[in-house]
Each structure stands twice: as structure tokens, then as C-alpha cells.
CSV table of C-alpha atoms and ligand atoms in Angstrom, one decimal:
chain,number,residue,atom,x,y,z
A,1,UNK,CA,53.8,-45.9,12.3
A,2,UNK,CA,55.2,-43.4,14.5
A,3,UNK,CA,53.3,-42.2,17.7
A,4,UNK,CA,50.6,-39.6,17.4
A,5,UNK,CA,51.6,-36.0,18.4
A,6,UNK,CA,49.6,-36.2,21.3
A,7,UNK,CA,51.0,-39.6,22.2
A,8,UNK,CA,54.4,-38.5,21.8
A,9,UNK,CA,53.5,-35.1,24.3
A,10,UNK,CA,51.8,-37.3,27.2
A,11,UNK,CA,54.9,-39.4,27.0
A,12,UNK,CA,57.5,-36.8,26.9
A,13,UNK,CA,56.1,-33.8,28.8
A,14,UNK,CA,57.1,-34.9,31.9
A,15,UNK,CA,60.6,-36.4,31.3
A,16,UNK,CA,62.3,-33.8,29.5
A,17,UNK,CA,66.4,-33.8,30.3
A,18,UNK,CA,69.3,-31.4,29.3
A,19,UNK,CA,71.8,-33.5,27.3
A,20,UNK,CA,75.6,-32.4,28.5
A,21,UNK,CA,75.9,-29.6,26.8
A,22,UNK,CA,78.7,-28.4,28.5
A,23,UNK,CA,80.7,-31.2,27.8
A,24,UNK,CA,79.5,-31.1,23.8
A,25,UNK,CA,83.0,-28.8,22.1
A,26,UNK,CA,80.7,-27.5,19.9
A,27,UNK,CA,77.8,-25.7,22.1
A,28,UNK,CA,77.8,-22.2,21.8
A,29,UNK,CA,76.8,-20.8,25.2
A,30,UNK,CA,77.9,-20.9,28.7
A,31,UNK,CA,75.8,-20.7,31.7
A,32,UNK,CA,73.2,-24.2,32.8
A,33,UNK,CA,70.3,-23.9,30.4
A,34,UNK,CA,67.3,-25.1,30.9
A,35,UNK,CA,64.5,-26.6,28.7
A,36,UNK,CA,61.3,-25.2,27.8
A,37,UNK,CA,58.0,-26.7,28.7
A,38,UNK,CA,57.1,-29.4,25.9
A,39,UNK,CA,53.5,-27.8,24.5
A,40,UNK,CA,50.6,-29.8,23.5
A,41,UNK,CA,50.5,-30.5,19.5
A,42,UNK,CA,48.0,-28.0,17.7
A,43,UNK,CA,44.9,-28.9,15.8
A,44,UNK,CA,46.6,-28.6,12.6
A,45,UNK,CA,50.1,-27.3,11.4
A,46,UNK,CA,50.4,-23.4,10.4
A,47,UNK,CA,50.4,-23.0,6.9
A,48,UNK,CA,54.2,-22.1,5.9
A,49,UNK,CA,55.2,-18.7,3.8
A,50,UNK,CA,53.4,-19.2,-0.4
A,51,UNK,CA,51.8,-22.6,0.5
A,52,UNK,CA,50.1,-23.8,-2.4
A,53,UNK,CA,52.1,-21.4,-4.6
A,54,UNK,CA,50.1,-18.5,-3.1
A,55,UNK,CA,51.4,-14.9,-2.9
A,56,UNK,CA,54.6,-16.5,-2.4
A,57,UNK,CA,57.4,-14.4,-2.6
A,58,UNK,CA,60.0,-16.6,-3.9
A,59,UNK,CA,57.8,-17.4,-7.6
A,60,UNK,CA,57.6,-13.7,-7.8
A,61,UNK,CA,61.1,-12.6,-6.8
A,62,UNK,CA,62.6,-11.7,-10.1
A,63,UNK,CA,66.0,-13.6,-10.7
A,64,UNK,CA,67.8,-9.9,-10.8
A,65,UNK,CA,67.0,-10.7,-6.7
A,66,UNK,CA,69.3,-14.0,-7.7
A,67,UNK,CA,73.2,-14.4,-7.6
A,68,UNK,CA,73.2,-16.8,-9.8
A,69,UNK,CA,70.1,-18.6,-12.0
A,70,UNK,CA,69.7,-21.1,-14.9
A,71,UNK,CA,67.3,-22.4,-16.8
A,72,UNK,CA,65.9,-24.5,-13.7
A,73,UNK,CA,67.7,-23.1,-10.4
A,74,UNK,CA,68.2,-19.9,-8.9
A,75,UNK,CA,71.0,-19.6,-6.0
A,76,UNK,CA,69.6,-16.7,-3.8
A,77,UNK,CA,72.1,-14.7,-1.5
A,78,UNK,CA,70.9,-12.4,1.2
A,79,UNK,CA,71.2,-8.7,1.1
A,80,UNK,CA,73.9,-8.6,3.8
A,81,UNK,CA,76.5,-10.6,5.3
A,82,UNK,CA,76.1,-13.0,8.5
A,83,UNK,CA,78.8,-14.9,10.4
A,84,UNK,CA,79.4,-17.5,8.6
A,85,UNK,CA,81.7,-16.7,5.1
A,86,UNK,CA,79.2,-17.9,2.7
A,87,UNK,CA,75.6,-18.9,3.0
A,88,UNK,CA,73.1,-19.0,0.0
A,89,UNK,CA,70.0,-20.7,-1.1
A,90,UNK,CA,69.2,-22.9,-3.7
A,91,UNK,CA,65.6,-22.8,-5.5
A,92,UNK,CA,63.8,-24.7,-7.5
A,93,UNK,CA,62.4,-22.3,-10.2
A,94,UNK,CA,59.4,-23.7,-9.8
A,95,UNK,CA,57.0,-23.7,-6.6
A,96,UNK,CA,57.6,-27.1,-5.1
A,97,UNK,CA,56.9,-28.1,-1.4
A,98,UNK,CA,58.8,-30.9,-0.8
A,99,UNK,CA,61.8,-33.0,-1.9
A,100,UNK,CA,59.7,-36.2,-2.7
A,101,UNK,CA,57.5,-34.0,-5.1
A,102,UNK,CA,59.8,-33.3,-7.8
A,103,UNK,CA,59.5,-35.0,-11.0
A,104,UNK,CA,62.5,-37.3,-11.4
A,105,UNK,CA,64.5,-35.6,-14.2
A,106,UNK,CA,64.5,-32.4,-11.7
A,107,UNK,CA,65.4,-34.2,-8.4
A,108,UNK,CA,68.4,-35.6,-10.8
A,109,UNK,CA,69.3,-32.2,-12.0
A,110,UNK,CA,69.2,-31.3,-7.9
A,111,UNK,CA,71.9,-33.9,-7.1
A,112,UNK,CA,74.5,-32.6,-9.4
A,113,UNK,CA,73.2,-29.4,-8.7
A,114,UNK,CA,74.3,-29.9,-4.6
A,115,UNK,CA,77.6,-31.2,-5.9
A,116,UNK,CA,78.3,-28.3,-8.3
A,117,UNK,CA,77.0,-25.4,-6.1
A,118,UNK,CA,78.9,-27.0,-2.7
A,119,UNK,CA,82.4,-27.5,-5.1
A,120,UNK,CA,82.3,-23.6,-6.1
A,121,UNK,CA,81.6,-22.9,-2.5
A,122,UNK,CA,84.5,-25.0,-1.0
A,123,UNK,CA,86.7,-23.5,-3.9
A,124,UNK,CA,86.9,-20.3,-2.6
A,125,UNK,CA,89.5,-21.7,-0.1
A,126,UNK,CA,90.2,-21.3,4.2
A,127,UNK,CA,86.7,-22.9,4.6
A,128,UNK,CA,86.5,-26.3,6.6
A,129,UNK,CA,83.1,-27.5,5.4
A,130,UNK,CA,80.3,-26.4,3.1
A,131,UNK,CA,77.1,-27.9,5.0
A,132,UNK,CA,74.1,-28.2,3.0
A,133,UNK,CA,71.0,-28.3,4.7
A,134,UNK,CA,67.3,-28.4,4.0
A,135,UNK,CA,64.7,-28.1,6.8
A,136,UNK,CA,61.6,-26.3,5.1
A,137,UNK,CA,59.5,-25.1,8.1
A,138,UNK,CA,59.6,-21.6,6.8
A,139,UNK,CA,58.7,-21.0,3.5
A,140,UNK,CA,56.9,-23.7,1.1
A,141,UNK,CA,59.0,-23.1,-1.9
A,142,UNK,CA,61.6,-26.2,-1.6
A,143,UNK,CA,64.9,-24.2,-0.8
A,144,UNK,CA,68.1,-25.9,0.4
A,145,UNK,CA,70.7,-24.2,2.2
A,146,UNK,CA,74.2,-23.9,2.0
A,147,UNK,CA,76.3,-22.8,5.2
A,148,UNK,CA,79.9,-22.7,5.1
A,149,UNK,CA,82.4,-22.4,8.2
A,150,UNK,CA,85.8,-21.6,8.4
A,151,UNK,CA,88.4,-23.8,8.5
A,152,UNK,CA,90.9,-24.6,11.8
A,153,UNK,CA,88.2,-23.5,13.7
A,154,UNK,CA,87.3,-27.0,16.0
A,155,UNK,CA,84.7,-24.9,17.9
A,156,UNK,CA,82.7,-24.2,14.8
A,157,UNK,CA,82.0,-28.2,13.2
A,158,UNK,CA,78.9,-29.5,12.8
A,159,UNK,CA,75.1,-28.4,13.3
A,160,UNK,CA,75.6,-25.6,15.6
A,161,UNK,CA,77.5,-23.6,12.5
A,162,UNK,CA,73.7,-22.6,12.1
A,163,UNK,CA,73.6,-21.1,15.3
A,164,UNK,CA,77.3,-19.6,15.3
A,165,UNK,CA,76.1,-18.0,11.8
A,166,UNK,CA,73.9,-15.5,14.2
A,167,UNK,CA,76.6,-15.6,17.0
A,168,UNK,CA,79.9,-14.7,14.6
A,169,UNK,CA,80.3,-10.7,13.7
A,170,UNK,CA,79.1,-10.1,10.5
A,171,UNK,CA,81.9,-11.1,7.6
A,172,UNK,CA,83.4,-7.7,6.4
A,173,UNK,CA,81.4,-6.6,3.0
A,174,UNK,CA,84.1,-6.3,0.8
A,175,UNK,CA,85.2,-9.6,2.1
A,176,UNK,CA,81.7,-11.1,1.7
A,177,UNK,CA,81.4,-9.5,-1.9
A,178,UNK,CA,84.1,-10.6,-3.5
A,179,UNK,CA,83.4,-14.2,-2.5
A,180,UNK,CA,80.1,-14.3,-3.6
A,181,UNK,CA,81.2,-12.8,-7.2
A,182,UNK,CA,84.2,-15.3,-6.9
A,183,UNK,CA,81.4,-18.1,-6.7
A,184,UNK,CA,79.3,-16.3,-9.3
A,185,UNK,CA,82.2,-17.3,-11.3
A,186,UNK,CA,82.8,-20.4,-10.9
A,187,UNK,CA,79.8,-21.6,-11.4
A,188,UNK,CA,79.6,-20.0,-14.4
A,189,UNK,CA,82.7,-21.4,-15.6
B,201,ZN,ZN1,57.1,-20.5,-4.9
């Protein structure tokens, strides 16, 4: 069993370290950072965006709020473009919390659903990787992302794509539209 949160803190409060971030290709910033003060673990953990299925906005979003939908999925895109060339969201349609929770046929249907929706992505062309990610923190409703970088870009691999997502320019909107409707298509080819 892993250590209790409170364990875990009177452990590792006092022996925090900066890995070598300036060394790591990949790390967005320049400048010495430093890290935060470790804080003690709450009594309980917030309660994330529509737990329980409650007021949450991603039941009641109708799928005209969708890029693409079937009878079990709905691929949301945001309302404007961010750094990255292509990022959407995959959702269950129905309010689930968690990976483990869903009923076999539909965590079946989600496997072929990441291979499909991450195949249209990469088809678009010039990108290097399609990362698809799931962290959850958020919102309840089980979403998984999908983040794709450009290619030739060596500074751009791996996790930190999430943060150069924020750091990039926004992708031009005519750009950005046509490659969303250009994966609209294909996955509905
Ligand atoms: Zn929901």
C-alpha cells in the first residue's frame, strides 16, 4: 500500500530538489526556478466539475457544442485555437468518472476509439506526434485528451507539449479550421 498523504508530506517537505532542468532539451523556460513549498494533504479531496453527474456541464452540452459525435462518443473542440495544431477531447456520452468504471463493451469501443481518433489526427500531415492523454483532475466526466505537436520541432517532444500548448502563438484560425473540418472528415469517412 502506498504511504499515507500525510506520510508521504513529513517525508518529503523538507527534501525537495530541482531536477536539471536546464540540461532537460525539452524545458520551456530559462532563468533557475525554484520549487514551491510541499503543503500538507487536505481533509478530503475537492469535489471535481459535475461529480456524481451533478449540474455537470459536459451531460448537458448539446452535441451541436461537438465536432464530431456518434452513437457513444463525442469529440469536443474548443472555441478557439491554442498553440498546439490540433487538440480535442474525447467524451464518453455518458457521465462516467473514471477509466476502471466503464462497462467492458465501452472501454473496448474506447480502445479503437483512441486508435481511430489519433489516426485522423496524425493524417492531417507535418505533425510529429498525436499525444493522448488523460489526467481527470478537472472535470468528473471521463474525457481523454488529444494534443498534437508539430513535426521537426526537437524542442517540442514529450510531456511539456502541454505546456508549449499555452506558450506557442495561437495557430492561425483559418489554419486551425480547416484542420479540424479536415479531421471531421476523416473520421467520418
Ligand atoms: Zn457528465
Amino acid at each position: 500500500m502506498p504511504e499515507t498523504p500525510e506520510e508521504l508530506w513529513e517525508r518529503a517537505h523538507d527534501e525537495l530538489r530541482v531536477p536539471p532542468v536546464e540540461e532537460w532539451d525539452t524545458w520551456p523556460f530559462e532563468g533557475e526556478p525554484s520549487v514551491r513549498p510541499l503543503e500538507r494533504p487536505v481533509e478530503r479531496e475537492r469535489p471535481r466539475f459535475g461529480e456524481g453527474g451533478v449540474d455537470c456541464r459536459r451531460c448537458a452540452a448539446p452535441d451541436a457544442d461537438y465536432l464530431w459525435t456518434n452513437e457513444r462518443w463525442r469529440l469536443f473542440s474548443f472555441e478557439k485555437p491554442s498553440g498546439l495544431p490540433v487538440v480535442v477531447v474525447l467524451e464518453p456520452r455518458e457521465h462516467f468518472g473514471e477509466p476502471g468504471d466503464l462497462p467492458d463493451e465501452l472501454a473496448s469501443d474506447l480502445g479503437l476509439m483512441l486508435a481511430r481518433i489519433e489516426r485522423a489526427i496524425r493524417s492531417l500531415g507535418e505533425l510529429g506526434r498525436v499525444h493522448v492523454c488523460r489526467w481527470g483532475d478537472g472535470g468528473e466526466h471521463l474525457h481523454w485528451w488529444f494534443m498534437a505537436r508539430p513535426a521537426r520541432v526537437p524542442q517540442l517532444i514529450g510531456s511539456f507539449a502541454a505546456i508549449w500548448d499555452d506558450i506557442l502563438p495561437p495557430t492561425p484560425e483559418d489554419v486551425w479550421r480547416a484542420d479540424l473540418a479536415a479531421l471531421k472528415a476523416a473520421l467520418d469517412a
